[in-house]
PDB file of C-alpha atoms in Angstrom:
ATOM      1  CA  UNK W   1     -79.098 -25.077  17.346  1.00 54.00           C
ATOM      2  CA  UNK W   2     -78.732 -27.479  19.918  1.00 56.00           C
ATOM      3  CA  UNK W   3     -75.633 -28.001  21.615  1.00 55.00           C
ATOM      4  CA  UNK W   4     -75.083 -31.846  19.950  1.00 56.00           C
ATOM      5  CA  UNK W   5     -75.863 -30.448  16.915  1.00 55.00           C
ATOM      6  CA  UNK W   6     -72.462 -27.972  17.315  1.00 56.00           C
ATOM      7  CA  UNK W   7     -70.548 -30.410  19.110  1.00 57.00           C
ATOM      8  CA  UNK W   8     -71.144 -32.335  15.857  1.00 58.00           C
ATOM      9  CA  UNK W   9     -70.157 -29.394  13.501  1.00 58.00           C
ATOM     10  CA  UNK W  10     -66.706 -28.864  15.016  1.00 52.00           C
ATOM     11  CA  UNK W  11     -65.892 -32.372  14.726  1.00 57.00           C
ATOM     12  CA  UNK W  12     -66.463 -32.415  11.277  1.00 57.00           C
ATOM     13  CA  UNK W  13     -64.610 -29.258  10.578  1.00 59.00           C
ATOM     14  CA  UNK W  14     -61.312 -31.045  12.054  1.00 53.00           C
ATOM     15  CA  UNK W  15     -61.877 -34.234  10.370  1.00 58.00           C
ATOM     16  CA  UNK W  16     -59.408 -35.741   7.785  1.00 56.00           C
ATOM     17  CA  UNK W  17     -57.173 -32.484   9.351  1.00 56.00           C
ATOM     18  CA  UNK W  18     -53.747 -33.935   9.974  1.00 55.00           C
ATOM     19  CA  UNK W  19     -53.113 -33.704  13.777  1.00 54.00           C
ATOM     20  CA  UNK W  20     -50.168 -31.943  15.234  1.00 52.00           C
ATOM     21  CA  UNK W  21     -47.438 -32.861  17.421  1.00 49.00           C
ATOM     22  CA  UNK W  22     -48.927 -30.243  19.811  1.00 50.00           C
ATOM     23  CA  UNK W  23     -52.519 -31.660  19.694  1.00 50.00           C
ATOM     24  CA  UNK W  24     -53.148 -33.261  22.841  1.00 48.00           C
ATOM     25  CA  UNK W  25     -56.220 -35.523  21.780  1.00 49.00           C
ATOM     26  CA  UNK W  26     -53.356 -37.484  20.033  1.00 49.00           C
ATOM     27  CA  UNK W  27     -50.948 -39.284  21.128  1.00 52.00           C
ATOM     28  CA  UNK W  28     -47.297 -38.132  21.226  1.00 51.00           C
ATOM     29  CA  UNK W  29     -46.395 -41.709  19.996  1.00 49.00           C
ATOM     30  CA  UNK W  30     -47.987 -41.106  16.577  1.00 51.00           C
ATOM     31  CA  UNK W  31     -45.777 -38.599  15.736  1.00 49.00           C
ATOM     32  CA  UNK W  32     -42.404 -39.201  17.262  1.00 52.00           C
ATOM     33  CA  UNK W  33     -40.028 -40.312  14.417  1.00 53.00           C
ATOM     34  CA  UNK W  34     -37.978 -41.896  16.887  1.00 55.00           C
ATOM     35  CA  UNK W  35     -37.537 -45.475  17.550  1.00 55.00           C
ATOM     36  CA  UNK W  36     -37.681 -46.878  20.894  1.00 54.00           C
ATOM     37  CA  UNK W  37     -34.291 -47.940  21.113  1.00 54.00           C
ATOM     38  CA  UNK W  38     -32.519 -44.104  20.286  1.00 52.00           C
ATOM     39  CA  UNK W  39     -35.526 -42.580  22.322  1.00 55.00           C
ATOM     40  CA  UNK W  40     -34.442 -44.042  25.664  1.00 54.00           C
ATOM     41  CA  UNK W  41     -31.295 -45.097  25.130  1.00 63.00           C
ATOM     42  CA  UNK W  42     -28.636 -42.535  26.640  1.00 64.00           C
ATOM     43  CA  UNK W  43     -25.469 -41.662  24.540  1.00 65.00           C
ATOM     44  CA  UNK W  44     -22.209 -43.436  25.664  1.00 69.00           C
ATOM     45  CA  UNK W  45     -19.924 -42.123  28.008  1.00 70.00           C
ATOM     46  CA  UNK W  46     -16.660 -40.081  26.533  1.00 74.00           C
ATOM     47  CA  UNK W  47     -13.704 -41.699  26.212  1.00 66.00           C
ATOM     48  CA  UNK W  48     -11.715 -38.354  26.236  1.00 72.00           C
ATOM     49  CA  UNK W  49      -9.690 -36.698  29.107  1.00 66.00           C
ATOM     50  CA  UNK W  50     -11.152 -33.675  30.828  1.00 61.00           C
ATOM     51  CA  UNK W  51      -8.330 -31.353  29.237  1.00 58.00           C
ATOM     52  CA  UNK W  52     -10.079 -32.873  25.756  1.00 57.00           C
ATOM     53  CA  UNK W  53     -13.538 -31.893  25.805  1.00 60.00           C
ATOM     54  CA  UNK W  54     -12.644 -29.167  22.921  1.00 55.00           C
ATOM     55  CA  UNK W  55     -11.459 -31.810  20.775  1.00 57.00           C
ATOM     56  CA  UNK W  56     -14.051 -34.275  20.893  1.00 51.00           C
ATOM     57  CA  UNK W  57     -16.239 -31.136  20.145  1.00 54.00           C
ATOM     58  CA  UNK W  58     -14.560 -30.554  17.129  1.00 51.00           C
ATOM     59  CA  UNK W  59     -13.027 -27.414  18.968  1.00 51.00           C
ATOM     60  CA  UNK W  60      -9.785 -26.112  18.574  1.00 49.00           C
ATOM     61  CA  UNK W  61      -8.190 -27.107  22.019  1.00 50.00           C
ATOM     62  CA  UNK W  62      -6.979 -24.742  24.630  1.00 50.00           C
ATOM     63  CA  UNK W  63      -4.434 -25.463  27.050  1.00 54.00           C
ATOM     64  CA  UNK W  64      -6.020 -25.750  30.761  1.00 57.00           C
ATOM     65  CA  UNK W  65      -4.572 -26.385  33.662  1.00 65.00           C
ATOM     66  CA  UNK W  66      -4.132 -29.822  33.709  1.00 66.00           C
ATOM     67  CA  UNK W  67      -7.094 -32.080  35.456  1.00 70.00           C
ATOM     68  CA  UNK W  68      -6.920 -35.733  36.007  1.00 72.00           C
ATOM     69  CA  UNK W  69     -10.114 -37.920  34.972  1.00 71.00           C
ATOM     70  CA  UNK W  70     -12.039 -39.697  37.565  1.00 78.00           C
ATOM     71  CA  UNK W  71     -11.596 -43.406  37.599  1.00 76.00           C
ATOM     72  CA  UNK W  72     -15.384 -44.375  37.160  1.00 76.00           C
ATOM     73  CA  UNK W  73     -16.241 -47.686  39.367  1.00 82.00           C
ATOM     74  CA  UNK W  74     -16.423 -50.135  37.998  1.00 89.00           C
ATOM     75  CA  UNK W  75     -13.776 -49.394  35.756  1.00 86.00           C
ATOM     76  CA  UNK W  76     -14.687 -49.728  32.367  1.00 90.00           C
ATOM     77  CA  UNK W  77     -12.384 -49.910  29.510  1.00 92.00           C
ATOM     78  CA  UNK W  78     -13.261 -47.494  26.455  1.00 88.00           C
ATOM     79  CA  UNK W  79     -13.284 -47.142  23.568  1.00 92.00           C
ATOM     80  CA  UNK W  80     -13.258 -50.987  23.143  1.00 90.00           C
ATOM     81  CA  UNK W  81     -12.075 -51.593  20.367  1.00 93.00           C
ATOM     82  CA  UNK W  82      -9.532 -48.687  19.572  1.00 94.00           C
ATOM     83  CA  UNK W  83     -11.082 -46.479  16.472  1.00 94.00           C
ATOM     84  CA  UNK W  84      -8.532 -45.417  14.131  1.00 95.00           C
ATOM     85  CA  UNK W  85      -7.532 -42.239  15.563  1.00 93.00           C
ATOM     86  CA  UNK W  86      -6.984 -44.363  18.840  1.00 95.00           C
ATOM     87  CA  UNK W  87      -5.236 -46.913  17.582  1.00 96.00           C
ATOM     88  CA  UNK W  88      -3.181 -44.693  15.463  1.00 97.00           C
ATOM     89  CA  UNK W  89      -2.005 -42.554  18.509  1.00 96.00           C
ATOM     90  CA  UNK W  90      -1.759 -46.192  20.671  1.00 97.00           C
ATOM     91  CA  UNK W  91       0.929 -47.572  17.688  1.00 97.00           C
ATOM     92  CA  UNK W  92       2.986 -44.251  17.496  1.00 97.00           C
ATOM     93  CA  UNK W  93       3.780 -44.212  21.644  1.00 97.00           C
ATOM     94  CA  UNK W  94       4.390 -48.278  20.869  1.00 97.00           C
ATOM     95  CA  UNK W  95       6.516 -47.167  17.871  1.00 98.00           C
ATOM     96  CA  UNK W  96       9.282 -44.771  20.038  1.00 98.00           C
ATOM     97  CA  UNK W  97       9.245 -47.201  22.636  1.00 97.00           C
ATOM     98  CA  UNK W  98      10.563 -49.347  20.704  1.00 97.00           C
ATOM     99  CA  UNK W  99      13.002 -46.719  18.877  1.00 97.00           C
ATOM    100  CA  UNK W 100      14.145 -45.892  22.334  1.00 97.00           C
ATOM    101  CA  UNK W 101      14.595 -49.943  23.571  1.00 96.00           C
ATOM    102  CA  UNK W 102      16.831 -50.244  20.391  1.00 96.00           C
ATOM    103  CA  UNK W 103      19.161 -47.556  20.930  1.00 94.00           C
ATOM    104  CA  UNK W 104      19.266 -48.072  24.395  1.00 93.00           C
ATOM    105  CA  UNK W 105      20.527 -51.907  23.965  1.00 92.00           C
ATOM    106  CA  UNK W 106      22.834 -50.286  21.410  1.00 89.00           C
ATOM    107  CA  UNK W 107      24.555 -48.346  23.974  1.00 84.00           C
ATOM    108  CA  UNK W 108      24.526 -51.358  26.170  1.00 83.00           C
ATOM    109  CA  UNK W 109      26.589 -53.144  23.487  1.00 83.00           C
ATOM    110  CA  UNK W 110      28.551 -50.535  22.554  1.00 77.00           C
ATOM    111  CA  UNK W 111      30.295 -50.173  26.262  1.00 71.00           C
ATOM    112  CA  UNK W 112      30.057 -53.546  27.140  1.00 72.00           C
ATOM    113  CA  UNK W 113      32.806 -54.663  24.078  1.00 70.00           C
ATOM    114  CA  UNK W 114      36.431 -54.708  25.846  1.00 64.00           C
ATOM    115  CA  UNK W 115      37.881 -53.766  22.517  1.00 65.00           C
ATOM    116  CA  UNK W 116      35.861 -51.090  21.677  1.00 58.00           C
ATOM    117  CA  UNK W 117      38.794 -48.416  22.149  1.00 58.00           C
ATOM    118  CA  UNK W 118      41.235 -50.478  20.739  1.00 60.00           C
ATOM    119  CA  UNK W 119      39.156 -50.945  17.933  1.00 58.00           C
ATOM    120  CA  UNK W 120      37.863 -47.236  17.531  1.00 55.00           C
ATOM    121  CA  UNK W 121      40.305 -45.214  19.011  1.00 62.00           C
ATOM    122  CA  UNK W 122      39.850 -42.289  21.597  1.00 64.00           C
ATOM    123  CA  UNK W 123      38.667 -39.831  19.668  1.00 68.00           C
ATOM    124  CA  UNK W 124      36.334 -42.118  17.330  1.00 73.00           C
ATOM    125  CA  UNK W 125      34.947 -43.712  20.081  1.00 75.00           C
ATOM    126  CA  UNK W 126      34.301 -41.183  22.449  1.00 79.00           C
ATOM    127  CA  UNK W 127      32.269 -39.448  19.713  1.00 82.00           C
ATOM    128  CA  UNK W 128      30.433 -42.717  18.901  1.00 84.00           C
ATOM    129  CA  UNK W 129      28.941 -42.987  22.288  1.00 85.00           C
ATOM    130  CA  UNK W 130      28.039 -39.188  22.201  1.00 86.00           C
ATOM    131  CA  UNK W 131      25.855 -39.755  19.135  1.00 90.00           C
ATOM    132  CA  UNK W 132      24.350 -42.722  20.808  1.00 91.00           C
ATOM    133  CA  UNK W 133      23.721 -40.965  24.130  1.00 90.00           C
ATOM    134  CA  UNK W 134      21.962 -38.060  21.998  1.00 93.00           C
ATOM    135  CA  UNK W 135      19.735 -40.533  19.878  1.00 95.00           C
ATOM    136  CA  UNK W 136      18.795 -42.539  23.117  1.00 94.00           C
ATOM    137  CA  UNK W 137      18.269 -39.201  24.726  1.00 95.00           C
ATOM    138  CA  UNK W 138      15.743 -38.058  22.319  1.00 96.00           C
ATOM    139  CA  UNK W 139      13.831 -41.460  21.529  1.00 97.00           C
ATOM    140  CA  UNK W 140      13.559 -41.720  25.309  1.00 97.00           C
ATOM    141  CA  UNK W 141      12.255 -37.772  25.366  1.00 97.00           C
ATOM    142  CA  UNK W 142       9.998 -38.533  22.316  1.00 97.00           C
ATOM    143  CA  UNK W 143       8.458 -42.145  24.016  1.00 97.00           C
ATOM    144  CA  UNK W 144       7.850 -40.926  26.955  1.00 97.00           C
ATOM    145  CA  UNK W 145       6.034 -37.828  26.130  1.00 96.00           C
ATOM    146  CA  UNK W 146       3.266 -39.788  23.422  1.00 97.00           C
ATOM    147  CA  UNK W 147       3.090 -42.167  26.661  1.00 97.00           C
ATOM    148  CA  UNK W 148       2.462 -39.145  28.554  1.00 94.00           C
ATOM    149  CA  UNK W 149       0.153 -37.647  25.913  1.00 93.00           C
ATOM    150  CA  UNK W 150      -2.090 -40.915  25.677  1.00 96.00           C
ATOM    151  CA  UNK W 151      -2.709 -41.067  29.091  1.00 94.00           C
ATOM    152  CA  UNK W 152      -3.855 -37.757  29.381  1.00 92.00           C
ATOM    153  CA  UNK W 153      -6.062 -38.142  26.199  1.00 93.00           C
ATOM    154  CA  UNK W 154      -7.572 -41.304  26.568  1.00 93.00           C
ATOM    155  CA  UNK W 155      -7.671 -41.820  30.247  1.00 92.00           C
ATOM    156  CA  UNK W 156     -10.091 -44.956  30.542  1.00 92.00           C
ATOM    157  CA  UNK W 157      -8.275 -46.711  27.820  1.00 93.00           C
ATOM    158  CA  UNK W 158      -6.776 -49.576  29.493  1.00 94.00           C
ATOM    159  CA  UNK W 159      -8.068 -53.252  30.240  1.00 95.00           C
ATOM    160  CA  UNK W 160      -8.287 -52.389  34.366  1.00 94.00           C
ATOM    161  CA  UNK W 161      -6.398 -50.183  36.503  1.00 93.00           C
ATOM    162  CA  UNK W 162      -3.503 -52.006  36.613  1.00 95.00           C
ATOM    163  CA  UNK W 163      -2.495 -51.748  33.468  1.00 95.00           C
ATOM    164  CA  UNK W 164      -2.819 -47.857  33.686  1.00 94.00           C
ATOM    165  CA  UNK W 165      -0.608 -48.051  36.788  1.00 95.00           C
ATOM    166  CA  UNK W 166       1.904 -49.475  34.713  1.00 96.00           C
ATOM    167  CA  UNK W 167       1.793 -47.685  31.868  1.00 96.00           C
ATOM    168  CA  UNK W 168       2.050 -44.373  34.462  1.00 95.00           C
ATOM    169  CA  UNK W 169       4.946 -46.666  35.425  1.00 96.00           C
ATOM    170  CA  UNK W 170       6.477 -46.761  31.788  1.00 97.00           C
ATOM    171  CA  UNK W 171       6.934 -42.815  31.411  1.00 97.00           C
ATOM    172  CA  UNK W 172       8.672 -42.567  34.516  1.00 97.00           C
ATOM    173  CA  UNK W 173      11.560 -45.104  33.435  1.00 96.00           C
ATOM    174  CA  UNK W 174      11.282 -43.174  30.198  1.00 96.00           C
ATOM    175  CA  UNK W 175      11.795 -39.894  31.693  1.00 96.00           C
ATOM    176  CA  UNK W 176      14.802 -41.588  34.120  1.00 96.00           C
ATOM    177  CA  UNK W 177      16.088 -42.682  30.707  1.00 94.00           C
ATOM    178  CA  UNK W 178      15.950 -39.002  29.178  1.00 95.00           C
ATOM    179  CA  UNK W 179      18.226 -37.194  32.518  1.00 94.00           C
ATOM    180  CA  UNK W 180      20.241 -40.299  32.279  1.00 92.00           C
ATOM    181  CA  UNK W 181      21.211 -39.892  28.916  1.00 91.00           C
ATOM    182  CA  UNK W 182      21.644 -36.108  29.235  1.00 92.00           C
ATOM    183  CA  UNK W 183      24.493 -36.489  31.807  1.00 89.00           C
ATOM    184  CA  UNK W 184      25.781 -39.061  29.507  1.00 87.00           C
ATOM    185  CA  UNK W 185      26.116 -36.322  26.751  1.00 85.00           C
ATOM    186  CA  UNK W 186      27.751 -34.119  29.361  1.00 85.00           C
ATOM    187  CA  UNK W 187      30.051 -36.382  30.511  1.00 82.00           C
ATOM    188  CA  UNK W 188      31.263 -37.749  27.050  1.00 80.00           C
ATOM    189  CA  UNK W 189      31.383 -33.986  25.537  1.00 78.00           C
ATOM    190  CA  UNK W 190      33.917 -33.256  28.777  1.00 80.00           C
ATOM    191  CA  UNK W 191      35.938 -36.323  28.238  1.00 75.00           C
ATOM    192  CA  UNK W 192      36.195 -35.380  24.637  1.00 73.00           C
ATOM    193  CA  UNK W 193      37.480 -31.923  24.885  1.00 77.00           C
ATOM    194  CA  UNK W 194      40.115 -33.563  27.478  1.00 75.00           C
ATOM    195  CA  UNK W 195      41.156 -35.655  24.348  1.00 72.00           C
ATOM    196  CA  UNK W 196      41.705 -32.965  22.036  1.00 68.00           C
ATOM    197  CA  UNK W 197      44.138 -31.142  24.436  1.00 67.00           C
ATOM    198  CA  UNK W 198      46.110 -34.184  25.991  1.00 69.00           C
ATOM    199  CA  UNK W 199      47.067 -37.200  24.632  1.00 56.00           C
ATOM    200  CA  UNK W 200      47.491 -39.305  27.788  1.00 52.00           C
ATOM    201  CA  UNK W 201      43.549 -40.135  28.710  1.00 50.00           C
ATOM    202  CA  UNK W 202      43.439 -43.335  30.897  1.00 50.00           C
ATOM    203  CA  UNK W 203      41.404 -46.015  29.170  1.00 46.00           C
ATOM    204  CA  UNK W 204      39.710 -45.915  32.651  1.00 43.00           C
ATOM    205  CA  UNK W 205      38.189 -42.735  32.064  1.00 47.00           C
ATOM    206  CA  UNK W 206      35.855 -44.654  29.181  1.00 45.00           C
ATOM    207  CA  UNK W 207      34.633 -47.120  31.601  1.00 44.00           C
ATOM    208  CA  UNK W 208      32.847 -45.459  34.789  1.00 42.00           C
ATOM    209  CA  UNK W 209      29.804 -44.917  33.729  1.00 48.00           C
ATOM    210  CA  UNK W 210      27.516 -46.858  31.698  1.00 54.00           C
ATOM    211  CA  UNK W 211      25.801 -45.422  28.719  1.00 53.00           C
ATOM    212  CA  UNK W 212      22.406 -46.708  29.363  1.00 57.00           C
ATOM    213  CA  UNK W 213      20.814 -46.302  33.212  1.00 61.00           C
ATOM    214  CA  UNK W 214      20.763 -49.647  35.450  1.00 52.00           C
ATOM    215  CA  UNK W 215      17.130 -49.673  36.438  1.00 50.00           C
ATOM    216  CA  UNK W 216      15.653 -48.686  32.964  1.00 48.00           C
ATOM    217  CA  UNK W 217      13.811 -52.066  32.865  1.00 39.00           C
ATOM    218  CA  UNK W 218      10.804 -52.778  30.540  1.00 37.00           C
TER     219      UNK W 218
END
């Protein structure tokens, strides 16, 4: 048999076959399912911190030492838009913020009234700016650590540096806010105890310190 005649043999043999992936006399093209777009197209960048990876992973997450993300350049906001889980954690750090500014201005108030003693009384007083110091105390503790927490999570998710930078600059007035508030406890606690054993407490003992710190600014 000559060798056309064979040549003409095996073709027949592997016509109306279908061809393989892995058949080289094809091309690749035929058979790849994907579209242009999702072929070539490289997935988008994370939006998660580095201490995060586990999450996004749909790990359970560990607790590393703490890394800071690399500020890519240019800086790129993302996610943009917020998802929901974004947005959610975003309008919870917004919420105690503003927990913490009302409380704060309460305090503000509170000491600021010239007739507050009169009005309250020592012991009733005294006590009142305790509970106010405590719930300023822990709004401040409870703002500053989702502020914290956000940062850390979603690192790129600001509209330029800036903004981070002043965000970063939020949670340390926040933090200020929590050891203020602290010695404020202390301070009215001590003053109360010196009520319950003497009755002759200068009204002037009420009035040098203010309940909310001086340079807690928005």
């Amino acid at each position: 048999m000559s060798r056309d005649h064979q040549s003409n043999d095996v073709r027949r043999q592997f016509e109306g076959r279908p061809r393989m992936v892995g058949d080289r006399t094809a091309s690749e093209l035929d058979y790849d399912v994907r579209s242009p777009r999702t072929r070539y197209n490289p997935p988008e960048p994370s939006y998660y911190g580095p201490n995060f990876k586990d999450i996004e992973l749909g790990r359970r997450g560990s607790c590393p030492e703490r890394k800071d993300a690399k500020m890519p350049n240019p800086y790129v906001k993302r996610p943009n838009p917020y998802p929901y889980n974004v947005r959610k954690e975003y309008d919870d750090y917004k919420h105690w913020d503003r927990q913490y500014t009302e409380v704060r201005d309460q305090c503000t108030l509170l000491i600021s009234r010239p007739d507050w003693m009169e009005e309250a009384g020592p012991v009733d007083s005294v006590q009142e700016e305790i509970a106010l110091a405590q719930e300023a105390r822990r709004t401040a503790n409870q703002a500053a650590a989702r502020r914290s927490g956000f940062d850390q999570k979603y690192p790129y998710a600001y509209e330029n540096p800036q903004a981070k930078e002043n965000h970063r600059g939020r949670v340390n007035q926040l933090l200020r806010g929590v050891r203020w508030h602290a010695q404020e406890v202390s301070v009215r606690q001590h003053l109360e105890n010196e009520i319950a054993v003497s009755d002759d407490v200068s009204e002037s003992s009420f009035t040098t310190r203010s309940l909310s710190p001086s340079d807690d600014a928005e």
